[in-house]
Coordinates of C-alpha atoms and ligand atoms in Angstrom, one line a residue:
M1 CA 105.3 19.8 161.5
P2 CA 106.2 23.5 161.1
V3 CA 107.3 24.5 157.6
H4 CA 110.8 25.9 157.0
S5 CA 110.3 29.4 155.4
P6 CA 113.5 31.5 155.4
V7 CA 111.9 34.9 154.9
P8 CA 111.1 37.8 157.2
G9 CA 108.2 36.7 159.3
G10 CA 109.1 33.0 158.6
I11 CA 110.9 30.3 160.5
I12 CA 114.1 28.3 160.0
V13 CA 113.6 24.6 160.8
L14 CA 116.8 22.5 161.3
P15 CA 117.2 18.9 162.2
L16 CA 119.8 18.5 165.0
E17 CA 122.5 15.9 164.9
K18 CA 124.5 16.8 168.0
N19 CA 123.7 17.1 171.6
V20 CA 122.8 20.8 171.3
T21 CA 121.2 22.7 174.3
S22 CA 120.2 25.9 172.6
A23 CA 120.3 27.7 169.3
E24 CA 120.2 31.4 168.2
L25 CA 119.5 33.4 165.1
L26 CA 119.6 37.2 165.1
G27 CA 119.8 37.2 168.9
K28 CA 116.5 35.2 169.2
R29 CA 116.4 31.8 170.8
G30 CA 115.1 28.8 168.9
S31 CA 112.6 26.2 170.2
F32 CA 113.2 22.5 170.2
F33 CA 110.6 20.1 169.1
K34 CA 110.4 16.4 168.3
E35 CA 108.9 14.8 165.2
A36 CA 109.1 11.0 164.5
D37 CA 111.9 10.6 167.1
R38 CA 114.0 13.3 165.5
I39 CA 114.9 16.5 167.3
Y40 CA 114.6 19.8 165.4
V41 CA 115.0 23.5 166.3
L42 CA 112.8 26.2 164.9
L43 CA 114.1 29.7 164.9
P44 CA 112.0 32.8 164.4
I45 CA 112.8 35.5 161.7
P46 CA 111.4 38.9 162.7
L47 CA 109.5 40.8 160.0
G48 CA 112.1 43.5 160.0
A49 CA 115.1 41.1 159.5
P50 CA 117.5 42.1 156.7
P51 CA 117.6 39.5 153.9
G52 CA 120.9 37.9 153.2
S53 CA 123.3 35.4 154.9
H54 CA 123.0 35.0 158.7
K55 CA 124.4 32.6 161.2
V56 CA 122.5 30.2 163.4
Y57 CA 124.6 29.5 166.5
L58 CA 124.3 26.2 168.2
F59 CA 125.3 25.9 171.9
Q60 CA 126.2 23.2 174.2
N61 CA 125.7 24.5 177.8
E62 CA 126.4 28.2 177.0
K63 CA 129.3 27.3 174.7
A64 CA 129.0 27.9 170.9
V65 CA 129.9 24.6 169.3
E66 CA 128.8 25.2 165.7
S67 CA 127.4 27.8 163.4
I68 CA 125.4 27.3 160.3
F69 CA 124.8 29.8 157.5
V70 CA 121.2 30.4 156.5
N71 CA 120.1 32.6 153.7
I72 CA 117.1 34.9 154.5
E73 CA 115.2 35.6 151.3
K74 CA 113.3 38.8 150.5
K75 CA 109.6 38.8 150.9
S76 CA 107.3 41.7 150.2
Y77 CA 104.0 41.8 152.0
A78 CA 101.0 43.4 150.4
L79 CA 99.5 46.7 151.6
Q80 CA 96.0 46.8 153.1
S81 CA 93.8 49.8 153.7
L82 CA 91.1 49.4 156.3
T83 CA 88.5 51.7 157.8
I84 CA 87.9 51.3 161.5
R85 CA 84.7 52.8 162.7
K86 CA 85.8 53.2 166.3
R87 CA 88.2 56.1 165.6
R88 CA 89.8 56.0 169.1
K89 CA 91.2 52.5 168.3
V90 CA 93.3 54.1 165.5
E91 CA 93.9 57.5 167.2
P92 CA 94.0 56.8 170.9
N93 CA 93.5 59.7 173.3
R94 CA 95.7 60.5 176.3
E95 CA 93.8 58.2 178.6
D96 CA 93.9 55.3 176.0
L97 CA 97.7 55.8 175.6
R98 CA 98.2 55.4 179.3
R99 CA 96.2 52.1 179.2
I100 CA 98.2 51.0 176.1
K101 CA 101.4 51.6 177.9
S102 CA 100.4 49.7 181.0
E103 CA 99.2 46.8 178.8
S104 CA 102.4 46.6 176.8
G105 CA 104.4 45.5 179.8
R106 CA 101.8 42.8 180.5
K107 CA 101.9 41.7 176.9
K108 CA 105.7 41.6 176.9
A109 CA 105.7 39.3 180.0
A110 CA 103.2 36.9 178.4
K111 CA 105.0 36.9 175.1
S112 CA 108.4 36.0 176.7
F113 CA 107.0 33.2 179.0
R114 CA 109.0 30.0 178.5
R115 CA 108.9 26.5 179.9
D116 CA 111.5 23.8 179.2
G117 CA 110.8 20.6 177.3
F118 CA 109.9 20.0 173.7
A119 CA 107.5 22.5 172.1
N120 CA 104.0 21.3 171.1
V121 CA 103.9 22.5 167.6
D122 CA 101.5 20.1 166.0
F123 CA 98.7 22.7 165.7
I124 CA 95.1 22.5 164.8
W125 CA 93.0 25.4 163.4
P126 CA 91.5 27.2 166.4
V127 CA 88.3 27.8 164.5
E128 CA 87.0 26.6 161.1
G129 CA 86.7 29.4 158.7
E130 CA 88.1 31.2 155.7
L131 CA 91.4 33.1 156.1
S132 CA 90.2 36.7 155.8
S133 CA 93.5 38.4 156.3
P134 CA 97.0 36.8 156.0
F135 CA 100.1 37.5 158.2
G136 CA 102.4 40.4 157.5
L137 CA 100.2 42.8 155.6
R138 CA 101.4 46.4 155.8
R139 CA 98.5 48.3 157.1
I140 CA 96.9 51.7 156.5
L141 CA 94.2 52.3 159.0
N142 CA 91.8 55.2 158.4
G143 CA 94.5 56.6 156.1
K144 CA 97.4 56.3 158.7
P145 CA 100.3 53.8 158.4
R146 CA 100.1 51.4 161.4
A147 CA 102.0 48.3 162.6
P148 CA 101.9 45.3 160.2
H149 CA 99.4 42.5 160.7
R150 CA 101.2 40.1 163.1
G151 CA 98.8 37.2 162.9
I152 CA 96.1 35.8 160.7
D153 CA 92.4 36.6 160.8
I154 CA 90.0 33.7 160.5
A155 CA 86.5 34.7 159.5
A156 CA 83.8 33.2 161.8
P157 CA 80.5 34.5 163.2
A158 CA 80.4 35.8 166.8
G159 CA 79.9 33.1 169.4
V160 CA 81.7 30.3 167.6
P161 CA 83.9 28.3 170.1
V162 CA 87.7 28.9 169.8
A163 CA 90.0 26.0 170.5
A164 CA 93.6 25.9 171.8
A165 CA 95.8 25.1 168.8
A166 CA 98.0 22.7 170.9
D167 CA 98.6 21.6 174.5
G168 CA 99.9 24.4 176.7
V169 CA 99.4 26.6 179.7
V170 CA 97.4 29.9 179.8
V171 CA 99.9 32.6 180.5
D172 CA 97.5 35.6 180.5
A173 CA 93.9 36.3 179.6
G174 CA 92.1 39.6 179.8
D175 CA 90.8 42.7 178.1
F176 CA 93.3 44.7 176.0
F177 CA 92.9 48.0 174.1
F178 CA 93.7 46.8 170.6
S179 CA 93.3 43.1 171.0
G180 CA 90.0 43.1 173.0
N181 CA 89.6 39.9 175.0
L182 CA 92.8 38.2 174.5
V183 CA 94.3 34.8 175.6
F184 CA 98.0 33.8 175.5
I185 CA 98.9 30.1 175.6
E186 CA 102.5 28.9 175.9
H187 CA 103.3 25.5 174.3
R188 CA 106.8 25.0 175.9
E189 CA 110.1 26.3 174.7
G190 CA 108.7 29.9 174.3
V191 CA 106.2 29.0 171.6
V192 CA 103.1 31.2 172.4
T193 CA 99.8 31.4 170.6
T194 CA 97.3 34.3 171.0
Y195 CA 93.6 34.4 170.4
A196 CA 92.2 38.0 170.1
H197 CA 88.9 39.9 169.8
L198 CA 87.1 37.2 171.7
D199 CA 83.5 37.8 172.8
K200 CA 84.1 35.8 176.0
I201 CA 87.2 34.2 177.5
A202 CA 86.7 30.7 178.9
V203 CA 90.1 30.1 180.6
R204 CA 92.1 31.5 183.5
P205 CA 95.8 32.3 183.7
G206 CA 97.8 29.3 185.0
E207 CA 95.3 26.8 183.6
R208 CA 96.6 23.9 181.6
V209 CA 94.8 23.2 178.3
K210 CA 94.9 20.4 175.8
K211 CA 94.8 20.8 172.1
G212 CA 91.2 21.5 171.1
D213 CA 90.1 22.7 174.5
L214 CA 87.8 25.7 174.6
V215 CA 89.6 29.0 175.2
G216 CA 86.7 31.4 174.4
Y217 CA 84.2 32.5 171.7
V218 CA 84.7 34.5 168.5
G219 CA 83.8 38.2 169.0
S220 CA 84.6 41.7 167.8
T221 CA 86.2 43.3 170.9
G222 CA 89.1 45.7 170.5
R223 CA 90.2 47.2 167.1
V224 CA 88.2 45.4 164.5
T225 CA 86.0 45.8 161.5
G226 CA 83.7 42.9 162.4
P227 CA 83.7 39.5 164.3
H228 CA 86.7 37.2 163.5
L229 CA 89.4 35.4 165.3
H230 CA 92.9 37.0 165.2
F231 CA 95.3 34.1 165.8
G232 CA 99.0 34.8 166.5
V233 CA 102.1 32.7 166.9
M234 CA 105.3 33.8 168.6
V235 CA 108.7 32.2 169.1
D236 CA 110.9 33.9 171.7
S237 CA 108.6 37.0 171.5
V238 CA 108.8 37.2 167.7
Y239 CA 105.6 37.1 165.7
V240 CA 105.8 34.6 162.8
D241 CA 103.3 33.4 160.2
P242 CA 100.8 31.1 161.9
L243 CA 100.1 29.4 158.6
L244 CA 103.6 27.7 158.8
F245 CA 102.2 25.8 161.9
L246 CA 98.8 24.9 160.6
P247 CA 97.7 21.9 158.6
T248 CA 97.5 22.9 154.9
R249 CA 94.5 20.6 154.2
H250 CA 92.3 23.4 155.5
P251 CA 90.4 25.0 152.6
S252 CA 91.5 28.5 153.7
S253 CA 95.0 28.1 152.4
A254 CA 93.6 28.2 148.9
A255 CA 91.6 31.3 149.9
A256 CA 94.8 32.8 151.3
E257 CA 96.6 32.4 147.9
K258 CA 93.7 34.1 146.2
L259 CA 93.6 36.8 148.7
S260 CA 97.3 37.6 148.7
K261 CA 97.0 38.2 144.9
I262 CA 94.1 40.5 145.0
S263 CA 95.0 42.6 148.0
H264 CA 98.2 44.1 146.4
G265 CA 98.5 47.8 145.8
P266 CA 97.7 50.9 147.8
A267 CA 94.0 50.6 147.1
G268 CA 94.0 46.9 148.2
R269 CA 91.0 46.1 150.3
N270 CA 90.3 43.0 152.1
P271 CA 86.9 41.8 150.7
Y272 CA 86.1 40.1 154.0
H273 CA 86.3 43.4 155.9
K274 CA 83.4 45.6 155.3
Ligands
ZN1 ZN1 94.2 40.3 162.8

Protein backbone atom coordinates (compact mmCIF):
# COMPACT_ATOMS: atom_id res chain seq x y z
CA MET A 1 0.00 0.00 0.00
CA PRO A 2 1.32 3.50 -0.85
CA VAL A 3 3.18 5.21 2.01
CA HIS A 4 1.87 8.49 3.46
CA SER A 5 4.64 11.05 3.05
CA PRO A 6 3.51 14.69 3.60
CA VAL A 7 6.39 16.45 1.80
CA PRO A 8 6.76 18.11 -1.62
CA GLY A 9 6.96 15.21 -4.09
CA GLY A 10 5.17 12.95 -1.62
CA ILE A 11 1.57 11.81 -1.13
CA ILE A 12 -1.14 12.18 1.49
CA VAL A 13 -2.94 8.90 2.21
CA LEU A 14 -6.24 9.15 4.09
CA PRO A 15 -8.71 6.44 5.04
CA LEU A 16 -12.25 7.50 4.15
CA GLU A 17 -15.14 7.11 6.56
CA LYS A 18 -17.93 8.73 4.61
CA ASN A 19 -19.40 8.27 1.22
CA VAL A 20 -17.02 10.67 -0.49
CA THR A 21 -16.98 10.91 -4.30
CA SER A 22 -13.84 13.00 -4.82
CA ALA A 23 -11.04 14.71 -2.88
CA GLU A 24 -8.73 17.61 -3.64
CA LEU A 25 -5.49 19.09 -2.30
CA LEU A 26 -3.86 22.19 -3.83
CA GLY A 27 -6.27 21.93 -6.76
CA LYS A 28 -5.19 18.38 -7.57
CA ARG A 29 -7.62 15.52 -7.51
CA GLY A 30 -6.90 12.47 -5.39
CA SER A 31 -7.22 8.82 -6.39
CA PHE A 32 -9.30 6.26 -4.54
CA PHE A 33 -7.97 2.81 -3.80
CA LYS A 34 -9.01 -0.15 -1.69
CA GLU A 35 -6.89 -2.09 0.76
CA ALA A 36 -8.25 -4.89 2.97
CA ASP A 37 -11.85 -3.72 2.37
CA ARG A 38 -11.10 -0.15 3.41
CA ILE A 39 -11.30 2.77 1.03
CA TYR A 40 -8.47 5.31 0.97
CA VAL A 41 -7.67 8.39 -1.04
CA LEU A 42 -4.15 9.31 -2.07
CA LEU A 43 -3.41 12.92 -2.95
CA PRO A 44 -0.31 14.11 -4.80
CA ILE A 45 1.90 16.93 -3.47
CA PRO A 46 3.78 18.76 -6.25
CA LEU A 47 7.54 19.24 -5.81
CA GLY A 48 6.98 23.01 -5.75
CA ALA A 49 4.23 22.91 -3.09
CA PRO A 50 4.81 25.36 -0.22
CA PRO A 51 5.31 23.65 3.15
CA GLY A 52 2.74 24.46 5.84
CA SER A 53 -0.89 23.79 6.60
CA HIS A 54 -3.15 22.96 3.63
CA LYS A 55 -6.72 21.75 3.31
CA VAL A 56 -7.88 18.50 1.79
CA TYR A 57 -11.43 19.01 0.51
CA LEU A 58 -13.77 16.03 0.42
CA PHE A 59 -16.72 16.16 -1.98
CA GLN A 60 -19.98 14.33 -2.31
CA ASN A 61 -21.20 14.81 -5.88
CA GLU A 62 -19.56 18.23 -6.45
CA LYS A 63 -20.53 19.45 -2.97
CA ALA A 64 -17.75 19.99 -0.41
CA VAL A 65 -18.79 18.05 2.69
CA GLU A 66 -15.65 18.20 4.79
CA SER A 67 -12.17 19.64 4.90
CA ILE A 68 -9.18 18.19 6.71
CA PHE A 69 -6.01 20.09 7.54
CA VAL A 70 -2.77 18.43 6.57
CA ASN A 71 0.70 19.72 7.30
CA ILE A 72 3.17 19.60 4.43
CA GLU A 73 6.67 19.35 5.85
CA LYS A 74 9.85 20.71 4.29
CA LYS A 75 12.08 18.40 2.35
CA SER A 76 15.29 19.43 0.66
CA TYR A 77 16.42 17.34 -2.24
CA ALA A 78 20.08 16.87 -3.06
CA LEU A 79 21.82 18.52 -5.97
CA GLN A 80 23.27 16.37 -8.73
CA SER A 81 25.68 17.29 -11.51
CA LEU A 82 25.78 15.14 -14.61
CA THR A 83 27.60 15.30 -17.88
CA ILE A 84 25.55 14.28 -20.89
CA ARG A 85 27.62 13.40 -23.92
CA LYS A 86 24.88 14.14 -26.48
CA ARG A 87 24.99 17.93 -26.09
CA ARG A 88 21.80 18.58 -28.05
CA LYS A 89 19.85 16.70 -25.36
CA VAL A 90 20.81 19.46 -22.91
CA GLU A 91 20.90 22.39 -25.34
CA PRO A 92 18.28 21.56 -27.98
CA ASN A 93 18.50 23.38 -31.32
CA ARG A 94 15.55 25.10 -33.01
CA GLU A 95 14.38 21.94 -34.74
CA ASP A 96 14.62 20.00 -31.45
CA LEU A 97 12.60 22.71 -29.67
CA ARG A 98 9.81 22.34 -32.24
CA ARG A 99 9.79 18.60 -31.60
CA ILE A 100 9.81 19.07 -27.80
CA LYS A 101 6.87 21.47 -28.06
CA SER A 102 4.79 19.09 -30.13
CA GLU A 103 5.60 16.23 -27.76
CA SER A 104 4.65 18.19 -24.66
CA GLY A 105 0.97 18.26 -25.72
CA ARG A 106 1.04 14.54 -26.30
CA LYS A 107 2.68 13.96 -22.90
CA LYS A 108 0.13 16.19 -21.21
CA ALA A 109 -2.74 14.17 -22.64
CA ALA A 110 -1.18 10.88 -21.54
CA LYS A 111 -0.44 12.19 -18.05
CA SER A 112 -3.98 13.40 -17.46
CA PHE A 113 -5.71 10.24 -18.70
CA ARG A 114 -8.16 8.99 -16.10
CA ARG A 115 -10.52 6.03 -15.83
CA ASP A 116 -12.98 5.52 -12.97
CA GLY A 117 -12.83 2.70 -10.46
CA PHE A 118 -10.32 1.98 -7.72
CA ALA A 119 -6.67 2.58 -8.60
CA ASN A 120 -4.31 -0.41 -8.83
CA VAL A 121 -1.53 0.82 -6.58
CA ASP A 122 -0.09 -2.47 -5.41
CA PHE A 123 3.07 -2.06 -7.49
CA ILE A 124 5.98 -4.35 -8.24
CA TRP A 125 9.46 -3.20 -9.28
CA PRO A 126 9.40 -2.94 -13.09
CA VAL A 127 12.97 -4.32 -13.23
CA GLU A 128 15.32 -5.78 -10.66
CA GLY A 129 18.26 -3.50 -10.03
CA GLU A 130 19.90 -0.96 -7.81
CA LEU A 131 18.34 2.45 -7.45
CA SER A 132 20.90 4.56 -9.27
CA SER A 133 19.18 7.94 -8.92
CA PRO A 134 16.39 8.85 -6.49
CA PHE A 135 13.36 11.09 -7.10
CA GLY A 136 13.51 14.86 -6.74
CA LEU A 137 17.23 15.52 -7.28
CA ARG A 138 17.83 19.09 -8.38
CA ARG A 139 19.85 18.75 -11.53
CA ILE A 140 22.76 20.49 -13.13
CA LEU A 141 23.34 19.06 -16.60
CA ASN A 142 26.56 20.03 -18.36
CA GLY A 143 26.82 22.95 -15.94
CA LYS A 144 23.26 24.23 -16.58
CA PRO A 145 20.35 24.06 -14.09
CA ARG A 146 17.60 21.82 -15.50
CA ALA A 147 14.27 20.37 -14.30
CA PRO A 148 14.42 18.17 -11.19
CA HIS A 149 14.48 14.40 -11.51
CA ARG A 150 10.82 13.42 -11.67
CA GLY A 151 11.16 9.67 -11.31
CA ILE A 152 13.67 7.09 -10.14
CA ASP A 153 16.44 5.46 -12.15
CA ILE A 154 16.92 1.74 -11.79
CA ALA A 155 20.28 0.46 -13.02
CA ALA A 156 19.96 -2.50 -15.37
CA PRO A 157 21.82 -3.62 -18.48
CA ALA A 158 20.37 -2.91 -21.93
CA GLY A 159 17.94 -5.57 -23.09
CA VAL A 160 16.58 -6.55 -19.66
CA PRO A 161 12.76 -6.98 -19.82
CA VAL A 162 10.68 -4.22 -18.20
CA ALA A 163 7.39 -5.19 -16.51
CA ALA A 164 4.19 -3.20 -15.92
CA ALA A 165 4.16 -2.15 -12.24
CA ALA A 166 0.42 -2.95 -11.93
CA ASP A 167 -2.68 -3.73 -14.02
CA GLY A 168 -3.59 -0.92 -16.37
CA VAL A 169 -4.06 0.35 -19.89
CA VAL A 170 -1.33 1.66 -22.20
CA VAL A 171 -2.22 5.30 -22.85
CA ASP A 172 0.67 6.20 -25.13
CA ALA A 173 3.93 4.67 -26.34
CA GLY A 174 6.53 6.16 -28.66
CA ASP A 175 9.82 7.95 -29.17
CA PHE A 176 10.24 11.25 -27.29
CA PHE A 177 13.15 13.73 -27.39
CA PHE A 178 14.17 13.56 -23.71
CA SER A 179 12.58 10.29 -22.60
CA GLY A 180 13.53 8.22 -25.64
CA ASN A 181 11.23 5.23 -26.10
CA LEU A 182 8.56 5.88 -23.53
CA VAL A 183 5.44 4.03 -22.34
CA PHE A 184 2.57 5.51 -20.27
CA ILE A 185 0.27 3.14 -18.36
CA GLU A 186 -2.83 4.32 -16.50
CA HIS A 187 -3.87 2.25 -13.47
CA ARG A 188 -7.35 3.85 -12.94
CA GLU A 189 -8.21 7.03 -11.03
CA GLY A 190 -5.53 9.00 -12.85
CA VAL A 191 -2.57 7.05 -11.47
CA VAL A 192 -0.09 6.83 -14.37
CA THR A 193 3.31 5.12 -14.53
CA THR A 194 6.01 5.87 -17.12
CA TYR A 195 8.87 3.72 -18.39
CA ALA A 196 11.54 5.73 -20.23
CA HIS A 197 14.75 5.26 -22.28
CA LEU A 198 13.59 1.83 -23.46
CA ASP A 199 15.59 0.07 -26.13
CA LYS A 200 12.38 -1.38 -27.58
CA ILE A 201 8.69 -0.92 -26.79
CA ALA A 202 6.62 -4.12 -26.56
CA VAL A 203 3.09 -2.65 -26.17
CA ARG A 204 0.68 -0.49 -28.18
CA PRO A 205 -1.60 2.35 -27.06
CA GLY A 206 -5.00 1.04 -25.99
CA GLU A 207 -3.61 -2.32 -24.93
CA ARG A 208 -4.56 -3.64 -21.49
CA VAL A 209 -1.72 -5.00 -19.38
CA LYS A 210 -1.56 -7.05 -16.22
CA LYS A 211 0.96 -6.49 -13.44
CA GLY A 212 4.25 -8.06 -14.55
CA ASP A 213 3.44 -8.03 -18.29
CA LEU A 214 6.29 -7.07 -20.60
CA VAL A 215 6.18 -3.40 -21.68
CA GLY A 216 9.65 -3.18 -23.30
CA TYR A 217 13.38 -3.59 -22.75
CA VAL A 218 15.91 -1.47 -20.84
CA GLY A 219 17.86 0.85 -23.13
CA SER A 220 19.63 4.17 -23.42
CA THR A 221 17.40 6.18 -25.78
CA GLY A 222 16.79 9.91 -25.15
CA ARG A 223 18.77 12.00 -22.66
CA VAL A 224 20.88 9.51 -20.72
CA THR A 225 24.35 8.79 -19.44
CA GLY A 226 23.95 5.03 -19.98
CA PRO A 227 21.38 2.21 -20.01
CA HIS A 228 18.86 2.24 -17.14
CA LEU A 229 15.12 2.35 -16.56
CA HIS A 230 13.63 5.70 -15.62
CA PHE A 231 10.38 4.90 -13.80
CA GLY A 232 7.85 7.64 -13.05
CA VAL A 233 4.58 7.76 -11.10
CA MET A 234 1.96 10.49 -11.52
CA VAL A 235 -1.30 11.23 -9.76
CA ASP A 236 -3.54 13.75 -11.54
CA SER A 237 -0.53 14.72 -13.70
CA VAL A 238 1.68 15.39 -10.66
CA TYR A 239 4.99 13.50 -10.47
CA VAL A 240 5.48 11.92 -7.05
CA ASP A 241 8.16 9.68 -5.56
CA PRO A 242 7.76 6.16 -7.03
CA LEU A 243 9.48 4.62 -3.99
CA LEU A 244 6.32 5.40 -1.98
CA PHE A 245 4.48 2.86 -4.15
CA LEU A 246 7.10 0.12 -4.35
CA PRO A 247 7.70 -2.72 -1.91
CA THR A 248 10.53 -1.80 0.46
CA ARG A 249 11.87 -5.33 0.67
CA HIS A 250 13.80 -4.56 -2.48
CA PRO A 251 17.51 -4.22 -1.66
CA SER A 252 17.75 -0.93 -3.55
CA SER A 253 15.97 1.02 -0.81
CA ALA A 254 19.09 0.56 1.30
CA ALA A 255 21.16 1.69 -1.67
CA ALA A 256 18.88 4.72 -2.01
CA GLU A 257 19.52 5.71 1.60
CA LYS A 258 23.23 5.44 1.04
CA LEU A 259 23.06 7.36 -2.22
CA SER A 260 20.94 10.20 -0.83
CA LYS A 261 23.67 10.75 1.78
CA ILE A 262 26.60 10.82 -0.60
CA SER A 263 25.08 12.83 -3.45
CA HIS A 264 24.63 16.02 -1.41
CA GLY A 265 26.48 19.20 -2.32
CA PRO A 266 27.22 21.01 -5.55
CA ALA A 267 29.88 18.53 -6.56
CA GLY A 268 27.55 15.61 -5.82
CA ARG A 269 27.95 12.99 -8.49
CA ASN A 270 25.96 9.90 -8.93
CA PRO A 271 28.47 7.05 -8.79
CA TYR A 272 26.28 4.96 -11.09
CA HIS A 273 26.41 7.52 -13.85
CA LYS A 274 29.70 7.46 -15.60
ZN1 LIG B 1 15.70 9.28 -14.57
